[in-house]
Tab-separated table of C-alpha atoms in Angstrom:
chain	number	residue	atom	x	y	z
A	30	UNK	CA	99.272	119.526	122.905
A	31	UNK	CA	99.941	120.102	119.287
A	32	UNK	CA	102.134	123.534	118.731
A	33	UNK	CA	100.063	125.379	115.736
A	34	UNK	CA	102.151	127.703	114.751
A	35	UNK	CA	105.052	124.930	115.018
A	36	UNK	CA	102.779	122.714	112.857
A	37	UNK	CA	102.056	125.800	110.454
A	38	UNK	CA	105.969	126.209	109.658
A	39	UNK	CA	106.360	122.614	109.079
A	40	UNK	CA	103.545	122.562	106.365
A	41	UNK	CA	104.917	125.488	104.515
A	42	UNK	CA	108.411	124.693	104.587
A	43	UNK	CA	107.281	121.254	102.467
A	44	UNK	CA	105.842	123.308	100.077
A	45	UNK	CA	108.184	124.180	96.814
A	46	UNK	CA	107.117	127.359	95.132
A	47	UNK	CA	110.207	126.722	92.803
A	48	UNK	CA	109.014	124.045	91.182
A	49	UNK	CA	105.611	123.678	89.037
A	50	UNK	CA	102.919	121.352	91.044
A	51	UNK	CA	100.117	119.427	89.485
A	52	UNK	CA	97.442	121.110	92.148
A	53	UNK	CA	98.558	124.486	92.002
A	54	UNK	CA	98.342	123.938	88.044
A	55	UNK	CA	94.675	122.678	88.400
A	56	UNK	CA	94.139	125.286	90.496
A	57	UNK	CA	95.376	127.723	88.005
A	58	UNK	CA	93.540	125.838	84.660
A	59	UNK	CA	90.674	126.475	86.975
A	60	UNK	CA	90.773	130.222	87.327
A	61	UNK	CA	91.989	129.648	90.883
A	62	UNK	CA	94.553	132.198	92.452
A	63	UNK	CA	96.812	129.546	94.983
A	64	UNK	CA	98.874	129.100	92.513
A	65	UNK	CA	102.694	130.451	91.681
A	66	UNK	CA	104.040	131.971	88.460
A	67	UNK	CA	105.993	128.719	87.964
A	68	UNK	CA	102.984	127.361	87.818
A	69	UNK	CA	101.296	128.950	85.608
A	70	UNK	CA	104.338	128.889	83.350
A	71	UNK	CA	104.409	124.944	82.749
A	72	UNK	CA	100.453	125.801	82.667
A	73	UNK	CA	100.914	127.391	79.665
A	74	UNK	CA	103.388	125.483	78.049
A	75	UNK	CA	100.923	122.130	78.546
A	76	UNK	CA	98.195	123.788	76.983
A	77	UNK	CA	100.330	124.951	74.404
A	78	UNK	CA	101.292	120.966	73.892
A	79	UNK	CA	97.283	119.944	73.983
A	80	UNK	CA	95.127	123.472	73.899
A	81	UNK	CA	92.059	121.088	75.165
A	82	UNK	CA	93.648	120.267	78.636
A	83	UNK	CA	92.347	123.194	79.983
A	84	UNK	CA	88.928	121.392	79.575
A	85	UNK	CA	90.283	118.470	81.775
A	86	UNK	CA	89.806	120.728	84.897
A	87	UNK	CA	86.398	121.576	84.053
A	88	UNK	CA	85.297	118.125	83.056
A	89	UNK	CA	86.299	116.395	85.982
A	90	UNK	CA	85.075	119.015	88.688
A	91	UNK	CA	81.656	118.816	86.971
A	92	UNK	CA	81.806	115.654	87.019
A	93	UNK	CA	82.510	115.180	90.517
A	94	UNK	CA	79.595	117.673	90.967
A	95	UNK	CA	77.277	115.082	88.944
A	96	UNK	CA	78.337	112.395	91.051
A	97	UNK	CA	77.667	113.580	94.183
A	98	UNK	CA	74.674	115.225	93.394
A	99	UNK	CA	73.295	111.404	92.258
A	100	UNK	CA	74.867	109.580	94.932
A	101	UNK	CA	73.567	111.749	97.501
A	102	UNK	CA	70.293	112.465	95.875
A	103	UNK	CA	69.063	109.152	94.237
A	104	UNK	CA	70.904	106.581	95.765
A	105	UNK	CA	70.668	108.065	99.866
A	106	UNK	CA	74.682	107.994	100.334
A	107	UNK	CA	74.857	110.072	103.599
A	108	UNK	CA	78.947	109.690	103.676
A	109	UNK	CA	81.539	110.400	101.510
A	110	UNK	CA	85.610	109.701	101.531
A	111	UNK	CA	87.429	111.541	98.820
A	112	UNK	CA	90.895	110.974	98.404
A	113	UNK	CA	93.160	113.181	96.464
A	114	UNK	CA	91.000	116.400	97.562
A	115	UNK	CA	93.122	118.509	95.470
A	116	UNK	CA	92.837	122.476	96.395
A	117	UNK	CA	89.595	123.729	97.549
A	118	UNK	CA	87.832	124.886	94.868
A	119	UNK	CA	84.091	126.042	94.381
A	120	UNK	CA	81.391	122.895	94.877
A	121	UNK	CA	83.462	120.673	96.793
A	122	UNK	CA	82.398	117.215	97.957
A	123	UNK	CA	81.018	118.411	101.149
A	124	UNK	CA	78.817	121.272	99.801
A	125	UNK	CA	77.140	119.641	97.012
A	126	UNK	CA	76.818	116.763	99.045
A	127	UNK	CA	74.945	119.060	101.339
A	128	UNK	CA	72.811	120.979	99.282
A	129	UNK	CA	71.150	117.849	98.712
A	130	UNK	CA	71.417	116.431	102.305
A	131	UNK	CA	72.575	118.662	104.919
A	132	UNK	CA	73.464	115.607	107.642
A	133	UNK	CA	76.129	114.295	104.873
A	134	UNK	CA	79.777	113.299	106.395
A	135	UNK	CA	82.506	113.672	104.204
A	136	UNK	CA	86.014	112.959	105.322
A	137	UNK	CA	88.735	114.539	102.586
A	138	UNK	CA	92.409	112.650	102.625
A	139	UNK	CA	95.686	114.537	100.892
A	140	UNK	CA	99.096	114.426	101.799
A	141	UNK	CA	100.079	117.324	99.455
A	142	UNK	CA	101.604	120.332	101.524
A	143	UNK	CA	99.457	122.893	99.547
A	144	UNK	CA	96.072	121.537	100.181
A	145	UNK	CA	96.621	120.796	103.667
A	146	UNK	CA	97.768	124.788	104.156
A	147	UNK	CA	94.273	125.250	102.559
A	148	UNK	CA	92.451	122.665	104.051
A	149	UNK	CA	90.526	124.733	106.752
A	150	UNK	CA	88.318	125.671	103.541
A	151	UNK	CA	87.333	122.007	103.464
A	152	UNK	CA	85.835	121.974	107.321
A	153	UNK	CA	83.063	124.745	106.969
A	154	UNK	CA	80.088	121.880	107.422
A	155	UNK	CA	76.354	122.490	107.596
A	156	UNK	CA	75.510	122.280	111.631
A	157	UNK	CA	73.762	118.819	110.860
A	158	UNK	CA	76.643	117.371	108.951
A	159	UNK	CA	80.347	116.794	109.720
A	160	UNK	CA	83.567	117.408	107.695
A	161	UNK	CA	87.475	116.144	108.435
A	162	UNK	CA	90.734	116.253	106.976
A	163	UNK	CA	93.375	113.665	107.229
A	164	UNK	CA	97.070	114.819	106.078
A	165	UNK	CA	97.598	110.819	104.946
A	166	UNK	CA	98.651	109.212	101.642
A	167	UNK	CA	96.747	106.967	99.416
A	168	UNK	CA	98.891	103.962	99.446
A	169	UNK	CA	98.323	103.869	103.608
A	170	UNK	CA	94.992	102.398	103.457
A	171	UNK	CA	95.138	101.220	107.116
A	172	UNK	CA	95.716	104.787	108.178
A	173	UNK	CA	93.030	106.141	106.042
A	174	UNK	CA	90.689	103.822	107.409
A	175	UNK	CA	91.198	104.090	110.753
A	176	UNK	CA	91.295	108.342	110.997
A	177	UNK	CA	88.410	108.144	108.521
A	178	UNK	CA	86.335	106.008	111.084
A	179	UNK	CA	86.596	108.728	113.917
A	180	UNK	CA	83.914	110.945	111.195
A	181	UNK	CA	82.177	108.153	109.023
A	182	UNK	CA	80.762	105.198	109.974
A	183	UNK	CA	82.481	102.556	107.903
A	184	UNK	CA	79.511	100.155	108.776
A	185	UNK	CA	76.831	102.041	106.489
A	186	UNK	CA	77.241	102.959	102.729
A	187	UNK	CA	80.653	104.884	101.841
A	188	UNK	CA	81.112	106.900	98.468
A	189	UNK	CA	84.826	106.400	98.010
A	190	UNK	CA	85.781	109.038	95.665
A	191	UNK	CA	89.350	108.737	93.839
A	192	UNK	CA	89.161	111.866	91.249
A	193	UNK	CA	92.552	112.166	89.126
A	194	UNK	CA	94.137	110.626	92.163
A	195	UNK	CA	95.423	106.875	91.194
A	196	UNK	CA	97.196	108.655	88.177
A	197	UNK	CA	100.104	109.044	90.789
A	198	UNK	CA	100.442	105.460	91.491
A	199	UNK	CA	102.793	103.673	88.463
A	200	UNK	CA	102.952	100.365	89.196
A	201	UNK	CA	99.569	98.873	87.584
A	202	UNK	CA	99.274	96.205	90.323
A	203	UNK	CA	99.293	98.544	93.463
A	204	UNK	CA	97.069	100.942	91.979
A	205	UNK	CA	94.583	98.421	91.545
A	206	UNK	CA	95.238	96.905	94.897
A	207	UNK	CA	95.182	99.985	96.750
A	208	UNK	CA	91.449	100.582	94.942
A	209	UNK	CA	90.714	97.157	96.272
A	210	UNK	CA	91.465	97.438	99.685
A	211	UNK	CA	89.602	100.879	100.145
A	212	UNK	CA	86.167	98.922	98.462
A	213	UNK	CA	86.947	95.640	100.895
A	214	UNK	CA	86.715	97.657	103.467
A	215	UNK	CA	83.359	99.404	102.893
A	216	UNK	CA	80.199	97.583	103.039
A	217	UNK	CA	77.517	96.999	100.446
A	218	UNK	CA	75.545	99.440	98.914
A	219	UNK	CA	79.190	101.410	98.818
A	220	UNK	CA	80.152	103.012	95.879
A	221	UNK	CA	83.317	104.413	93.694
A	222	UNK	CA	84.125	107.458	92.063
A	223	UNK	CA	86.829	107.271	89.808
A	224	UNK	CA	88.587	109.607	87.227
A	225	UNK	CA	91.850	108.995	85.269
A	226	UNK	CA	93.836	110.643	82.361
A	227	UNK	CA	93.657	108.094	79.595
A	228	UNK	CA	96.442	107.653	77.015
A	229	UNK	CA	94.812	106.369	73.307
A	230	UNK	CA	95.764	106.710	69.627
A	231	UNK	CA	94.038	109.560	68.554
A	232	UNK	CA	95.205	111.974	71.493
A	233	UNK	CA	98.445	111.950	70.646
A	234	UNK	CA	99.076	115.199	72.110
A	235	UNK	CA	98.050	114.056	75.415
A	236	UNK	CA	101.017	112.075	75.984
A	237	UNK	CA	103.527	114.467	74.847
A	238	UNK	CA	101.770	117.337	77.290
A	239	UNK	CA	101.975	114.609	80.042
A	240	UNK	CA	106.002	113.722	78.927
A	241	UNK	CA	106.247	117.656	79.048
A	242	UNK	CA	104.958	117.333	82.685
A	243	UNK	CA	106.808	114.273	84.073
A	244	UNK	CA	109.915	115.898	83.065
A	245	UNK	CA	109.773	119.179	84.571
A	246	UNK	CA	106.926	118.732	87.216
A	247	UNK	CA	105.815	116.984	90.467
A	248	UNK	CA	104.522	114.322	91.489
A	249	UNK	CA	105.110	112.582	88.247
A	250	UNK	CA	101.617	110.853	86.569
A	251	UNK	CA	100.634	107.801	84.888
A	252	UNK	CA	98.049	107.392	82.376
A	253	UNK	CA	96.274	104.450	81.537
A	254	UNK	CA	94.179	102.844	78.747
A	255	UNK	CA	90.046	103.411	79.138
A	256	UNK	CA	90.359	99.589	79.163
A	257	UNK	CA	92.584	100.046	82.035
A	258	UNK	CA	90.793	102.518	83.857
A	259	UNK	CA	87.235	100.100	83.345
A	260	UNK	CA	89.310	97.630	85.566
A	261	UNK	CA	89.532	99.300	88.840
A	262	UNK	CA	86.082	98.798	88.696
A	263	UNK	CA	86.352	94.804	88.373
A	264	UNK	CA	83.781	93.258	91.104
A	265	UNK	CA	81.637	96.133	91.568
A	266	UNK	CA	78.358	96.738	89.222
A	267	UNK	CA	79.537	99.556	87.232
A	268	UNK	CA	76.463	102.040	86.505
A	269	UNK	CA	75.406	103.462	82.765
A	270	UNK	CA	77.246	104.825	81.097
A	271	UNK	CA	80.304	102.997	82.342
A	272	UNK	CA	83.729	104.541	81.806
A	273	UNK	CA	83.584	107.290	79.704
A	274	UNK	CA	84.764	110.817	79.200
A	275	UNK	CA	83.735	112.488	82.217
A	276	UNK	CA	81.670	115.393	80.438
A	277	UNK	CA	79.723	112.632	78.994
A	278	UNK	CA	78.912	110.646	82.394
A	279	UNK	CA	75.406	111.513	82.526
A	280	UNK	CA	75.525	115.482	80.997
A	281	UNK	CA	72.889	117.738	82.633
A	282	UNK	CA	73.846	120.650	80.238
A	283	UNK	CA	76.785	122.023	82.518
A	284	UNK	CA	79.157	121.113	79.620
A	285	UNK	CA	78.741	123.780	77.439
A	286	UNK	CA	82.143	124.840	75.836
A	287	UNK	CA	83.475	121.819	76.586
A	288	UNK	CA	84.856	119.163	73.587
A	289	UNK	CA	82.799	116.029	72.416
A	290	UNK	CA	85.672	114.077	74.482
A	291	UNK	CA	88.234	115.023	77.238
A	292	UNK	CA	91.050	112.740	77.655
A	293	UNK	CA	90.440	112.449	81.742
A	294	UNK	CA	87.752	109.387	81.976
A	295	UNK	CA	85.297	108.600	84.687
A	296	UNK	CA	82.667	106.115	86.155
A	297	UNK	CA	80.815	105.275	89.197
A	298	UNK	CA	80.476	101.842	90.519
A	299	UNK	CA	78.222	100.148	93.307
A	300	UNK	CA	79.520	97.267	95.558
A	301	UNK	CA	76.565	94.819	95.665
C-alpha cells in the first residue's frame, strides 16, 4: 500500500519555491494564485523584456479551449491525452471536453512537482466520463502509453494534445521523434494538438525575454521556427488554417484584447 502522506512529502520536497518556474509563471501571467513571489518577479521582468507575453497565456489556453471544443464536438473524439498539463487552470481539457460530451476520457501526463501537488483538481470527471493523472515525463513514451491505456482505449481515436510542452525538448531530432512515437501509437482518425513559442525576425524581443528566462529559470526552453513547428506535423493531414498564431486558429471572438499575432504558434492535425 502506497503511504500518502509519505508520498505527499516527497512531492513537495521536489518542489523549489527559490527558484522562478515556467508553470507557476503561467500560472501567475494567468491571474492564477499557485504561484511564489519569485515567480512573479522574473514574471515581471519577462514582460518587461516583451510587454505582449502576457498574451501568450491567454492565446494558448483559448486555444486549447477551441480545440477541444472542435475535436470533441465536430469530429466525435471521445478521448483525450494531454501532455504537459501545466497547473490546473479554469476550462481544462477534461471540462470542455465534457461540456460537449460528458462520456469523454481524458488522461493528463506531467512530471512537474507543482502540478502533480495540484493534480487532484484535474480528476473531478462528469459520472459518465473518466479522468487520470500520470506523474511521467514526455520523453518516456512507453510509460505514457502503457498507464494511459488503463483510462483510454488506445484502439479508438486519441486527441494527443502537446500545448507549450515540446519547447522543453532541445535536441530537434528527439522532439520530433518523441511526437512520432506518441502518433504511431494511436490509430487513425487520431489527432494532434500542438503549440510552440516560435523565434522569427520581427519578434526580436521574444528571444531576449526567453535568454532572460533560460538564464535565471527552470526547465530551460527552446523555440523553434513556424517552419519548424509545421514539421511535427509531417505525415498527418494538417487542418485549415495550419500553423499559425494560436489566437488566429479558427477565432470565435474570445480574442478580444489580444494582438494581431502572439509569438506561441499552434495547429491541429488528423492521422488518416
Amino acid at each position: 500500500m502506497t503511504d500518502t502522506n509519505a508520498a505527499s512529502s516527497e512531492t513537495h520536497r521536489r518542489i523549489k519555491t527559490d527558484q522562478p518556474h515556467t508553470a507557476r509563471i503561467w500560472n501567475y501571467w494567468l491571474g492564477g494564485k499557485d504561484n511564489y513571489e519569485v515567480d512573479q518577479a522574473a514574471g515581471d521582468q519577462i514582460r518587461k523584456l516583451h510587454p505582449g507575453i502576457g498574451d501568450y497565456a491567454r492565446a494558448d489556453r483559448l486555444f486549447l479551449g477551441r480545440a477541444v471544443r472542435y475535436l470533441a464536438g465536430e469530429c466525435g473524439i471521445r478521448q483525450f491525452l494531454d501532455i504537459g498539463t501545466g497547473l490546473p487552470t479554469a476550462d481544462n481539457t477534461h471540462e470542455v471536453a465534457q461540456r460537449t460530451a460528458p462520456e469523454s476520457r481524458v488522461v493528463y501526463v506531467d512530471n512537474d512537482p507543482i502540478v502533480l501537488a495540484h493534480a487532484e483538481a484535474l480528476l473531478y470527471s462528469t459520472p459518465q466520463g473518466r479522468t487520470a493523472y500520470l506523474d511521467e515525463d514526455l520523453r518516456n513514451v512507453d510509460a505514457i502509453l502503457e498507464q494511459a491505456s488503463q483510462t483510454l482505449d488506445l484502439g479508438e481515436p486519441v486527441a494527443l494534445m502537446l500545448l507549450g510542452v515540446v519547447i522543453f525538448i532541445e535536441d530537434d531530432e528527439e522532439a520530433y521523434g518523441i511526437v512520432r512515437r506518441l502518433m504511431d501509437a494511436l490509430p487513425a482518425g487520431s489527432h494532434l494538438v500542438l503549440s510552440h513559442t516560435i523565434t522569427r525576425p520581427d519578434m526580436p524581443d521574444v528571444d531576449a525575454a526567453v535568454a532572460f528566462w533560460n538564464e535565471h529559470g527552470t526547465p530551460k526552453l527552446t523555440q523553434r521556427t513556424p517552419a519548424a513547428v509545421t514539421r511535427f506535423f509531417d505525415g498527418l493531414e494538417l487542418l485549415d488554417p495550419g500553423v499559425v498564431s494560436c489566437n488566429r486558429w479558427r477565432p470565435d471572438g474570445g480574442e478580444a484584447g489580444l494582438p494581431a499575432e502572439v509569438a506561441m504558434f499552434g495547429g491541429v492535425g488528423r492521422k488518416a
